[in-house]
């Protein structure tokens, strides 16, 4: 049709294949997905902290953080919790099944303020999924950053995501991993027990002037973690956090993620603590 | 391997059969529907029902006799998914407008005298008073587009999407002038949408046949209608006409306030 | 056949609502026939007490979806009489159009989807479509036309709120009327074809017996679906408001529908009653169809109800065409207002399956009493009688036909509407 | 910009002659309600100050349409809503409204549906005299300098015709002899008088300029709770506002196969409870007061950060529409005076 020839359609989902999937914990599954079009797969360029819109035709579309790192291109990884219509349908997919993706969207973490500085990554529960991307990104470009602290807390050992991976990293020299569970329900937990903030006591002396913090977790966790970070005197604009809102388009058109004058999908989902003080509805 | 077709049953309890009829009324899509599923039981449209295990049961009507109570339990036992279709199944229907006010026995006697029936009549109640319900398709009768969208999702293994908005949403999309501005009685804001604002499209007030909108601001709307000179009791009576069991909680809140 | 046997047909398929047939046989004699209406009671007449006419008009179509507009129309006639609302003739024309729509929809549904599969030996119309695709497709179009008319004037396909006391919320525009008219002209050809298909059908005679008929008598010596007088096959005429002395109601334990008789004997209402009593008033193609099909077995055999419906389908299509011709030359009517707040009124119309009566007593704008008599409640006794007759005949002649199917066919021929009938009936005059 | 003169006698022929440029649309009364709809004859056009019930956005951001068809091969965009159109009789505030929506829908990446409808539509603006609830003088949107192809100012004895685009100029060329290039001093005088007369006709106004700060300061004001208690959450305000752009997206499967269907887009509203609901059932704006606050922040403050001025274009539709009198007038008044309105 002549009226519509050659239109770029940012809403057009592109086919991608589920390459591999396995359960992380109950109702949480890890997916490796690759665009069918190899060129697209290799050229899909993103920043840690960005997300993609995943579609299952007939069910709908929803945003999911990209959990892999752009330093390992080709395959996108996502960690997904089964909560509703779309995610239920996704969990029924088998390896090699087709889903549809578009993106990447969002601002992603600001890497610049981390370069040649110390980094504290604080994750609570599911929040570790987007942070895994920045974690590997830093590890893959290790020489560009100074000290790296990774604090991760889950409710109990059975809800601790990426257990194998994260315990392997723990063995590395160039990262300080501090893990915790609120409660040890299994009896064989070897790490710290207590809420994630209790890990702060185990941190060595931090120089707030050269440190950037990155946080993600459930809304309630932010309050307490930020308090700890402020205690360490980390500047408010050096605390990056990722937030969640309802989203239907991912590109600032549908309005659902709007608050004040910002759209979480394009101006976020990464905000600094300073931003959240400005936009009172952010957390 | 032949394609697996979901086994479907469509059942009618006490009501006007409008929701089943509406499915029959889909004319062009009715054949698609029959082809996409293995229709095990649809007594209103077909003989020789096969009452075995089914994947999806669509159930219309309220539960109004002892026999119906047993029958719906029996359907629940062999149905993977049970969908309440239509106001009677969802809320109890008009026959439940006096729900729980204790007048049923008197009214039954008024109509039938002292006769004993082969099955004991009970006051019309929504399905979820007797069994668990997986999905609801409200409306009196249900809307064809909502019904077909829900059916298409269920038979193809996807979860249906709700439409949790008031009638006013579609009413504005249909470019109607709001009746409340003319101080006319309209239940649009208190009523779940999905009807394509059928009544306001004709300049007539929403009578509430989709049942209550859970987000409805009952208190303010009541005050507004009262300010038009409509008596409190009239308004309460009218929201109950189609509100059945689902309106009771709202009414209770209101009367608690007064 | 065992010495003592019971035939249970439950549920009764391809009828609207939840019902069954129970036939008890002993020593090759039928000792009991029950058409069971097991759909729960809704006590509609108690639901409208204390309500405004507006609310009543919105509630009563919910008695039954198939005849929803007949209920609306009967209610309008009753309420408008009670409150002395004098509607202009155009308003009545629109209502007739709406009523034709319901008849076309209901008759085509019954005739093609519910009854014909029996004659052609299928369990439903979708199966029948495999061999008779064209008939089913055209039948669906016919039904769609009925629905379109109901939607255009009723406001939606089922339970439209558009017809209100004294008038309508909104009337269809000229374009819509003309498109209905065009479709009706196309439909007429198929309706006439149907008459020919039926003319070739063999109708079993094992249930034949004499019965009585009742219907509304339309004014102006025309055929039609409304009237303030009830006529009966004994030649008598009764004012509609005397319906209680004409139609004798009683309650039975196997049915939430009340039972009726006339002069102590069962009677038939519906298309067959109308065509038998009023057929001579038909004109045009409908008259030709009538003349071609009618014979004296129609008075004794309920299966001819299907034929009568086919004739009425032709009549209504012609009625649609003619009514729209008139409407397009007339101005849209104003809504008429009530002249009083209290009064008593009886509205009688012919629903697709027979005479329907709504009776109201209104005081200060609120109903204090209401009474509804529905067609299915009227003819259930008759159905039982025909089943008994058929059963006795078939058993005594030891034919090997499928008894159940024969019984079902009889019941289905009446096109029973179970929701309608499972109501309540008492008038409480204070 | 080129400005021409035209005699009123030519109007009908000129407008109806534009059919070659696209299907004609304009404000037209249907069942008593003024709507933007296809125009078949000149007499249907309503060219006075009255607002249409729904704003011009409905022609660019349709209430409900299919974005995609999908089947086992994937998604295919559905652009069947595109049509060449000439929209006649658009008021200044409506043009401003569209310019605001442009900021949302045309910024990178542009929404192809909106962009396509926009590209294929010519806008012929018409001056109007303020209606009862017009607030456009307060919002500075009573005149318009861009966003139209032609703009007609009705000065009774003649029209001044602003030519806003080369497409507009092409339309003029169709009937060149209807137009007069010679705008005299006297004409200018008439125009100025008309402006002054028009300015005096506004009956209502509000403190639009100070609202951004006042809103910021009133974040915790109990005034929001007062309005929150009243609001019916009917969503009408958002539907009728020319600058509300929210929508929802839903997939609708076909009955016949499990792989095919369509992806539908439909107007949504931040007044509805599920608008900010996220997985897990957490709702960022469960309270009605919070929903209202978001809306008024958007209308009267937030947009300014990004685009220089807040989103309200002063059409007055919220004043006409809200059944419980929540609108830019009552809200700004309450916030400014720190008092809840009297009943
Ligand atoms: C930037 C961003 C990144 C994200 N990253 C991830 C990620 O990496 N991993 C991940 O798992 N998730 C992530 N999410 C969340 C994810 O988008 C949601 O889980 C997803 O949208 C759920 O879709 P669904 O269709 O399965 O659930 P939906 O069907 O939309 O429902 C989700 C839940 O919402 C609630 N709900 C829905 N409707 C109602 C109602 N009417 N009343 C009450 N409650 C209701 C229910 O609790 C339901 O379980 C992210 C979200 C954002 C914005
Ligand atoms: S007319 Fe009724 S349904 Fe329509 S907007 Fe007004 S209140 Fe809502
Ligand atoms: S502010 Fe008014 S128009 Fe908007 S949702 Fe609330 S009641 Fe409806
Ligand atoms: S806020 Fe009100 S006056 Fe302003 S543009 Fe929207 S509807 Fe018009």
PDB file of N, CA and C in Angstrom, chain C residues 317-394:
ATOM      1  N   UNK C 317     -40.957 -11.785   6.641  1.00  0.00           N
ATOM      2  CA  UNK C 317     -40.047 -11.139   5.687  1.00  0.00           C
ATOM      3  C   UNK C 317     -40.822 -10.152   4.828  1.00  0.00           C
ATOM      4  N   UNK C 318     -41.991 -10.576   4.389  1.00  0.00           N
ATOM      5  CA  UNK C 318     -42.821  -9.631   3.624  1.00  0.00           C
ATOM      6  C   UNK C 318     -43.224  -8.462   4.505  1.00  0.00           C
ATOM      7  N   UNK C 319     -43.489  -8.771   5.773  1.00  0.00           N
ATOM      8  CA  UNK C 319     -43.861  -7.708   6.712  1.00  0.00           C
ATOM      9  C   UNK C 319     -42.738  -6.707   6.887  1.00  0.00           C
ATOM     10  N   UNK C 320     -41.513  -7.181   6.952  1.00  0.00           N
ATOM     11  CA  UNK C 320     -40.359  -6.289   7.104  1.00  0.00           C
ATOM     12  C   UNK C 320     -40.271  -5.357   5.899  1.00  0.00           C
ATOM     13  N   UNK C 321     -40.388  -5.953   4.730  1.00  0.00           N
ATOM     14  CA  UNK C 321     -40.251  -5.159   3.500  1.00  0.00           C
ATOM     15  C   UNK C 321     -41.311  -4.063   3.461  1.00  0.00           C
ATOM     16  N   UNK C 322     -42.536  -4.467   3.773  1.00  0.00           N
ATOM     17  CA  UNK C 322     -43.643  -3.525   3.697  1.00  0.00           C
ATOM     18  C   UNK C 322     -43.541  -2.455   4.796  1.00  0.00           C
ATOM     19  N   UNK C 323     -43.210  -2.894   6.009  1.00  0.00           N
ATOM     20  CA  UNK C 323     -43.130  -1.938   7.116  1.00  0.00           C
ATOM     21  C   UNK C 323     -42.045  -0.897   6.842  1.00  0.00           C
ATOM     22  N   UNK C 324     -40.935  -1.330   6.289  1.00  0.00           N
ATOM     23  CA  UNK C 324     -39.859  -0.376   6.030  1.00  0.00           C
ATOM     24  C   UNK C 324     -40.277   0.590   4.923  1.00  0.00           C
ATOM     25  N   UNK C 325     -41.015   0.085   3.929  1.00  0.00           N
ATOM     26  CA  UNK C 325     -41.549   0.995   2.917  1.00  0.00           C
ATOM     27  C   UNK C 325     -42.326   2.123   3.572  1.00  0.00           C
ATOM     28  N   UNK C 326     -43.137   1.763   4.542  1.00  0.00           N
ATOM     29  CA  UNK C 326     -43.958   2.786   5.203  1.00  0.00           C
ATOM     30  C   UNK C 326     -43.101   3.675   6.097  1.00  0.00           C
ATOM     31  N   UNK C 327     -42.204   3.052   6.865  1.00  0.00           N
ATOM     32  CA  UNK C 327     -41.425   3.842   7.830  1.00  0.00           C
ATOM     33  C   UNK C 327     -40.577   4.905   7.150  1.00  0.00           C
ATOM     34  N   UNK C 328     -40.043   4.562   5.981  1.00  0.00           N
ATOM     35  CA  UNK C 328     -39.150   5.519   5.335  1.00  0.00           C
ATOM     36  C   UNK C 328     -39.912   6.751   4.837  1.00  0.00           C
ATOM     37  N   UNK C 329     -41.243   6.668   4.797  1.00  0.00           N
ATOM     38  CA  UNK C 329     -41.991   7.859   4.381  1.00  0.00           C
ATOM     39  C   UNK C 329     -42.488   8.641   5.596  1.00  0.00           C
ATOM     40  N   UNK C 330     -42.305   8.091   6.791  1.00  0.00           N
ATOM     41  CA  UNK C 330     -42.876   8.738   7.979  1.00  0.00           C
ATOM     42  C   UNK C 330     -41.819   9.418   8.824  1.00  0.00           C
ATOM     43  N   UNK C 331     -42.245  10.394   9.595  1.00  0.00           N
ATOM     44  CA  UNK C 331     -41.319  11.097  10.484  1.00  0.00           C
ATOM     45  C   UNK C 331     -41.076  10.275  11.742  1.00  0.00           C
ATOM     46  N   UNK C 332     -39.881  10.430  12.325  1.00  0.00           N
ATOM     47  CA  UNK C 332     -39.595   9.708  13.567  1.00  0.00           C
ATOM     48  C   UNK C 332     -40.553  10.149  14.662  1.00  0.00           C
ATOM     49  N   UNK C 333     -41.085   9.194  15.413  1.00  0.00           N
ATOM     50  CA  UNK C 333     -42.075   9.554  16.437  1.00  0.00           C
ATOM     51  C   UNK C 333     -41.436  10.164  17.690  1.00  0.00           C
ATOM     52  N   UNK C 334     -42.226  10.955  18.381  1.00  0.00           N
ATOM     53  CA  UNK C 334     -41.817  11.452  19.700  1.00  0.00           C
ATOM     54  C   UNK C 334     -42.157  10.377  20.729  1.00  0.00           C
ATOM     55  N   UNK C 335     -41.466  10.410  21.839  1.00  0.00           N
ATOM     56  CA  UNK C 335     -41.789   9.478  22.903  1.00  0.00           C
ATOM     57  C   UNK C 335     -43.049   9.967  23.640  1.00  0.00           C
ATOM     58  N   UNK C 336     -44.025   9.069  23.758  1.00  0.00           N
ATOM     59  CA  UNK C 336     -45.279   9.450  24.420  1.00  0.00           C
ATOM     60  C   UNK C 336     -45.137   9.336  25.935  1.00  0.00           C
ATOM     61  N   UNK C 337     -45.778  10.227  26.648  1.00  0.00           N
ATOM     62  CA  UNK C 337     -45.668  10.255  28.113  1.00  0.00           C
ATOM     63  C   UNK C 337     -46.901   9.614  28.751  1.00  0.00           C
ATOM     64  N   UNK C 338     -46.745   9.063  29.958  1.00  0.00           N
ATOM     65  CA  UNK C 338     -47.904   8.506  30.660  1.00  0.00           C
ATOM     66  C   UNK C 338     -48.887   9.614  31.064  1.00  0.00           C
ATOM     67  N   UNK C 339     -50.153   9.284  31.014  1.00  0.00           N
ATOM     68  CA  UNK C 339     -51.167  10.250  31.447  1.00  0.00           C
ATOM     69  C   UNK C 339     -51.614  10.024  32.880  1.00  0.00           C
ATOM     70  N   UNK C 340     -51.171   8.914  33.458  1.00  0.00           N
ATOM     71  CA  UNK C 340     -51.500   8.689  34.865  1.00  0.00           C
ATOM     72  C   UNK C 340     -50.424   7.854  35.530  1.00  0.00           C
ATOM     73  N   UNK C 341     -50.464   7.814  36.845  1.00  0.00           N
ATOM     74  CA  UNK C 341     -49.430   7.152  37.635  1.00  0.00           C
ATOM     75  C   UNK C 341     -49.868   5.777  38.117  1.00  0.00           C
ATOM     76  N   UNK C 342     -51.179   5.526  38.073  1.00  0.00           N
ATOM     77  CA  UNK C 342     -51.694   4.257  38.580  1.00  0.00           C
ATOM     78  C   UNK C 342     -52.676   3.669  37.580  1.00  0.00           C
ATOM     79  N   UNK C 343     -52.760   2.348  37.597  1.00  0.00           N
ATOM     80  CA  UNK C 343     -53.721   1.713  36.707  1.00  0.00           C
ATOM     81  C   UNK C 343     -53.415   0.249  36.531  1.00  0.00           C
ATOM     82  N   UNK C 344     -54.302  -0.436  35.794  1.00  0.00           N
ATOM     83  CA  UNK C 344     -54.135  -1.862  35.551  1.00  0.00           C
ATOM     84  C   UNK C 344     -54.105  -2.070  34.058  1.00  0.00           C
ATOM     85  N   UNK C 345     -53.252  -2.956  33.596  1.00  0.00           N
ATOM     86  CA  UNK C 345     -53.198  -3.188  32.155  1.00  0.00           C
ATOM     87  C   UNK C 345     -52.726  -4.581  31.818  1.00  0.00           C
ATOM     88  N   UNK C 346     -53.290  -5.129  30.730  1.00  0.00           N
ATOM     89  CA  UNK C 346     -52.878  -6.445  30.254  1.00  0.00           C
ATOM     90  C   UNK C 346     -52.317  -6.276  28.847  1.00  0.00           C
ATOM     91  N   UNK C 347     -51.156  -6.813  28.630  1.00  0.00           N
ATOM     92  CA  UNK C 347     -50.566  -6.771  27.297  1.00  0.00           C
ATOM     93  C   UNK C 347     -50.462  -8.175  26.755  1.00  0.00           C
ATOM     94  N   UNK C 348     -51.019  -8.386  25.568  1.00  0.00           N
ATOM     95  CA  UNK C 348     -50.940  -9.716  24.979  1.00  0.00           C
ATOM     96  C   UNK C 348     -50.235  -9.621  23.629  1.00  0.00           C
ATOM     97  N   UNK C 349     -49.257 -10.455  23.425  1.00  0.00           N
ATOM     98  CA  UNK C 349     -48.608 -10.527  22.118  1.00  0.00           C
ATOM     99  C   UNK C 349     -48.395 -11.997  21.775  1.00  0.00           C
ATOM    100  N   UNK C 350     -48.022 -12.212  20.555  1.00  0.00           N
ATOM    101  CA  UNK C 350     -47.658 -13.553  20.134  1.00  0.00           C
ATOM    102  C   UNK C 350     -46.138 -13.643  20.090  1.00  0.00           C
ATOM    103  N   UNK C 351     -45.566 -14.319  21.062  1.00  0.00           N
ATOM    104  CA  UNK C 351     -44.139 -14.611  21.000  1.00  0.00           C
ATOM    105  C   UNK C 351     -43.952 -15.663  19.912  1.00  0.00           C
ATOM    106  N   UNK C 352     -42.727 -15.889  19.458  1.00  0.00           N
ATOM    107  CA  UNK C 352     -42.543 -16.905  18.409  1.00  0.00           C
ATOM    108  C   UNK C 352     -43.245 -18.211  18.749  1.00  0.00           C
ATOM    109  N   UNK C 353     -43.175 -18.620  20.024  1.00  0.00           N
ATOM    110  CA  UNK C 353     -43.777 -19.905  20.348  1.00  0.00           C
ATOM    111  C   UNK C 353     -45.160 -19.794  20.977  1.00  0.00           C
ATOM    112  N   UNK C 354     -45.794 -18.628  20.881  1.00  0.00           N
ATOM    113  CA  UNK C 354     -47.194 -18.565  21.273  1.00  0.00           C
ATOM    114  C   UNK C 354     -47.551 -17.363  22.118  1.00  0.00           C
ATOM    115  N   UNK C 355     -48.801 -17.398  22.558  1.00  0.00           N
ATOM    116  CA  UNK C 355     -49.362 -16.251  23.249  1.00  0.00           C
ATOM    117  C   UNK C 355     -48.613 -15.959  24.549  1.00  0.00           C
ATOM    118  N   UNK C 356     -48.340 -14.688  24.752  1.00  0.00           N
ATOM    119  CA  UNK C 356     -47.598 -14.266  25.939  1.00  0.00           C
ATOM    120  C   UNK C 356     -48.358 -13.110  26.571  1.00  0.00           C
ATOM    121  N   UNK C 357     -48.613 -13.238  27.860  1.00  0.00           N
ATOM    122  CA  UNK C 357     -49.401 -12.213  28.527  1.00  0.00           C
ATOM    123  C   UNK C 357     -48.641 -11.602  29.688  1.00  0.00           C
ATOM    124  N   UNK C 358     -48.589 -10.294  29.696  1.00  0.00           N
ATOM    125  CA  UNK C 358     -48.037  -9.568  30.837  1.00  0.00           C
ATOM    126  C   UNK C 358     -49.162  -8.724  31.425  1.00  0.00           C
ATOM    127  N   UNK C 359     -49.330  -8.879  32.701  1.00  0.00           N
ATOM    128  CA  UNK C 359     -50.407  -8.139  33.341  1.00  0.00           C
ATOM    129  C   UNK C 359     -49.832  -7.362  34.522  1.00  0.00           C
ATOM    130  N   UNK C 360     -50.161  -6.083  34.612  1.00  0.00           N
ATOM    131  CA  UNK C 360     -49.585  -5.256  35.674  1.00  0.00           C
ATOM    132  C   UNK C 360     -50.643  -4.458  36.411  1.00  0.00           C
ATOM    133  N   UNK C 361     -50.372  -4.249  37.686  1.00  0.00           N
ATOM    134  CA  UNK C 361     -51.121  -3.266  38.440  1.00  0.00           C
ATOM    135  C   UNK C 361     -50.100  -2.288  39.004  1.00  0.00           C
ATOM    136  N   UNK C 362     -50.260  -1.034  38.617  1.00  0.00           N
ATOM    137  CA  UNK C 362     -49.281  -0.017  39.004  1.00  0.00           C
ATOM    138  C   UNK C 362     -49.951   0.975  39.957  1.00  0.00           C
ATOM    139  N   UNK C 363     -49.263   1.289  41.031  1.00  0.00           N
ATOM    140  CA  UNK C 363     -49.776   2.339  41.928  1.00  0.00           C
ATOM    141  C   UNK C 363     -48.677   3.367  42.148  1.00  0.00           C
ATOM    142  N   UNK C 364     -48.982   4.594  41.898  1.00  0.00           N
ATOM    143  CA  UNK C 364     -48.018   5.684  42.042  1.00  0.00           C
ATOM    144  C   UNK C 364     -46.670   5.387  41.403  1.00  0.00           C
ATOM    145  N   UNK C 365     -46.739   4.887  40.208  1.00  0.00           N
ATOM    146  CA  UNK C 365     -45.504   4.675  39.455  1.00  0.00           C
ATOM    147  C   UNK C 365     -44.707   3.445  39.853  1.00  0.00           C
ATOM    148  N   UNK C 366     -45.244   2.606  40.734  1.00  0.00           N
ATOM    149  CA  UNK C 366     -44.543   1.386  41.125  1.00  0.00           C
ATOM    150  C   UNK C 366     -45.475   0.190  40.952  1.00  0.00           C
ATOM    151  N   UNK C 367     -44.896  -0.939  40.545  1.00  0.00           N
ATOM    152  CA  UNK C 367     -45.728  -2.127  40.358  1.00  0.00           C
ATOM    153  C   UNK C 367     -46.137  -2.686  41.716  1.00  0.00           C
ATOM    154  N   UNK C 368     -47.407  -2.973  41.883  1.00  0.00           N
ATOM    155  CA  UNK C 368     -47.830  -3.658  43.103  1.00  0.00           C
ATOM    156  C   UNK C 368     -48.213  -5.110  42.807  1.00  0.00           C
ATOM    157  N   UNK C 369     -48.475  -5.396  41.540  1.00  0.00           N
ATOM    158  CA  UNK C 369     -48.744  -6.790  41.190  1.00  0.00           C
ATOM    159  C   UNK C 369     -48.380  -7.000  39.738  1.00  0.00           C
ATOM    160  N   UNK C 370     -47.933  -8.213  39.437  1.00  0.00           N
ATOM    161  CA  UNK C 370     -47.601  -8.545  38.065  1.00  0.00           C
ATOM    162  C   UNK C 370     -47.905 -10.003  37.839  1.00  0.00           C
ATOM    163  N   UNK C 371     -48.280 -10.339  36.630  1.00  0.00           N
ATOM    164  CA  UNK C 371     -48.564 -11.726  36.308  1.00  0.00           C
ATOM    165  C   UNK C 371     -48.106 -11.979  34.882  1.00  0.00           C
ATOM    166  N   UNK C 372     -47.403 -13.086  34.707  1.00  0.00           N
ATOM    167  CA  UNK C 372     -46.950 -13.425  33.362  1.00  0.00           C
ATOM    168  C   UNK C 372     -47.421 -14.823  33.023  1.00  0.00           C
ATOM    169  N   UNK C 373     -48.006 -14.980  31.840  1.00  0.00           N
ATOM    170  CA  UNK C 373     -48.341 -16.316  31.368  1.00  0.00           C
ATOM    171  C   UNK C 373     -47.580 -16.528  30.067  1.00  0.00           C
ATOM    172  N   UNK C 374     -46.742 -17.544  30.075  1.00  0.00           N
ATOM    173  CA  UNK C 374     -45.885 -17.736  28.909  1.00  0.00           C
ATOM    174  C   UNK C 374     -46.367 -18.902  28.063  1.00  0.00           C
ATOM    175  N   UNK C 375     -46.030 -18.867  26.786  1.00  0.00           N
ATOM    176  CA  UNK C 375     -46.542 -19.900  25.876  1.00  0.00           C
ATOM    177  C   UNK C 375     -46.153 -21.313  26.299  1.00  0.00           C
ATOM    178  N   UNK C 376     -44.902 -21.478  26.709  1.00  0.00           N
ATOM    179  CA  UNK C 376     -44.497 -22.845  27.026  1.00  0.00           C
ATOM    180  C   UNK C 376     -45.333 -23.387  28.179  1.00  0.00           C
ATOM    181  N   UNK C 377     -45.628 -22.524  29.148  1.00  0.00           N
ATOM    182  CA  UNK C 377     -46.482 -22.969  30.254  1.00  0.00           C
ATOM    183  C   UNK C 377     -47.844 -23.383  29.724  1.00  0.00           C
ATOM    184  N   UNK C 378     -48.272 -22.735  28.649  1.00  0.00           N
ATOM    185  CA  UNK C 378     -49.601 -23.053  28.128  1.00  0.00           C
ATOM    186  C   UNK C 378     -49.648 -24.398  27.429  1.00  0.00           C
ATOM    187  N   UNK C 379     -48.590 -24.720  26.674  1.00  0.00           N
ATOM    188  CA  UNK C 379     -48.740 -25.915  25.832  1.00  0.00           C
ATOM    189  C   UNK C 379     -48.135 -27.192  26.418  1.00  0.00           C
ATOM    190  N   UNK C 380     -47.570 -27.133  27.627  1.00  0.00           N
ATOM    191  CA  UNK C 380     -46.904 -28.332  28.146  1.00  0.00           C
ATOM    192  C   UNK C 380     -47.856 -29.525  28.305  1.00  0.00           C
ATOM    193  N   UNK C 381     -49.082 -29.255  28.749  1.00  0.00           N
ATOM    194  CA  UNK C 381     -50.062 -30.342  28.873  1.00  0.00           C
ATOM    195  C   UNK C 381     -50.292 -31.013  27.522  1.00  0.00           C
ATOM    196  N   UNK C 382     -50.354 -30.147  26.516  1.00  0.00           N
ATOM    197  CA  UNK C 382     -50.602 -30.645  25.168  1.00  0.00           C
ATOM    198  C   UNK C 382     -49.453 -31.543  24.707  1.00  0.00           C
ATOM    199  N   UNK C 383     -48.237 -31.114  25.013  1.00  0.00           N
ATOM    200  CA  UNK C 383     -47.066 -31.920  24.631  1.00  0.00           C
ATOM    201  C   UNK C 383     -47.182 -33.296  25.285  1.00  0.00           C
ATOM    202  N   UNK C 384     -47.508 -33.305  26.573  1.00  0.00           N
ATOM    203  CA  UNK C 384     -47.609 -34.583  27.276  1.00  0.00           C
ATOM    204  C   UNK C 384     -48.663 -35.481  26.618  1.00  0.00           C
ATOM    205  N   UNK C 385     -49.787 -34.887  26.241  1.00  0.00           N
ATOM    206  CA  UNK C 385     -50.860 -35.666  25.625  1.00  0.00           C
ATOM    207  C   UNK C 385     -50.418 -36.291  24.308  1.00  0.00           C
ATOM    208  N   UNK C 386     -49.723 -35.456  23.504  1.00  0.00           N
ATOM    209  CA  UNK C 386     -49.274 -35.978  22.205  1.00  0.00           C
ATOM    210  C   UNK C 386     -48.248 -37.082  22.384  1.00  0.00           C
ATOM    211  N   UNK C 387     -47.394 -36.932  23.399  1.00  0.00           N
ATOM    212  CA  UNK C 387     -46.400 -37.987  23.638  1.00  0.00           C
ATOM    213  C   UNK C 387     -47.099 -39.272  24.072  1.00  0.00           C
ATOM    214  N   UNK C 388     -48.114 -39.124  24.905  1.00  0.00           N
ATOM    215  CA  UNK C 388     -48.860 -40.297  25.353  1.00  0.00           C
ATOM    216  C   UNK C 388     -49.510 -41.003  24.151  1.00  0.00           C
ATOM    217  N   UNK C 389     -50.151 -40.188  23.323  1.00  0.00           N
ATOM    218  CA  UNK C 389     -50.838 -40.716  22.151  1.00  0.00           C
ATOM    219  C   UNK C 389     -49.849 -41.488  21.264  1.00  0.00           C
ATOM    220  N   UNK C 390     -48.726 -40.826  21.013  1.00  0.00           N
ATOM    221  CA  UNK C 390     -47.724 -41.410  20.138  1.00  0.00           C
ATOM    222  C   UNK C 390     -47.181 -42.701  20.724  1.00  0.00           C
ATOM    223  N   UNK C 391     -46.885 -42.656  22.017  1.00  0.00           N
ATOM    224  CA  UNK C 391     -46.312 -43.828  22.673  1.00  0.00           C
ATOM    225  C   UNK C 391     -47.264 -45.010  22.590  1.00  0.00           C
ATOM    226  N   UNK C 392     -48.506 -44.777  22.926  1.00  0.00           N
ATOM    227  CA  UNK C 392     -49.485 -45.875  22.915  1.00  0.00           C
ATOM    228  C   UNK C 392     -49.576 -46.472  21.530  1.00  0.00           C
ATOM    229  N   UNK C 393     -49.657 -45.553  20.560  1.00  0.00           N
ATOM    230  CA  UNK C 393     -49.810 -46.011  19.180  1.00  0.00           C
ATOM    231  C   UNK C 393     -48.599 -46.838  18.748  1.00  0.00           C
ATOM    232  N   UNK C 394     -47.416 -46.320  19.041  1.00  0.00           N
ATOM    233  CA  UNK C 394     -46.196 -46.977  18.570  1.00  0.00           C
ATOM    234  C   UNK C 394     -45.994 -48.322  19.275  1.00  0.00           C
TER     235      UNK C 394
END
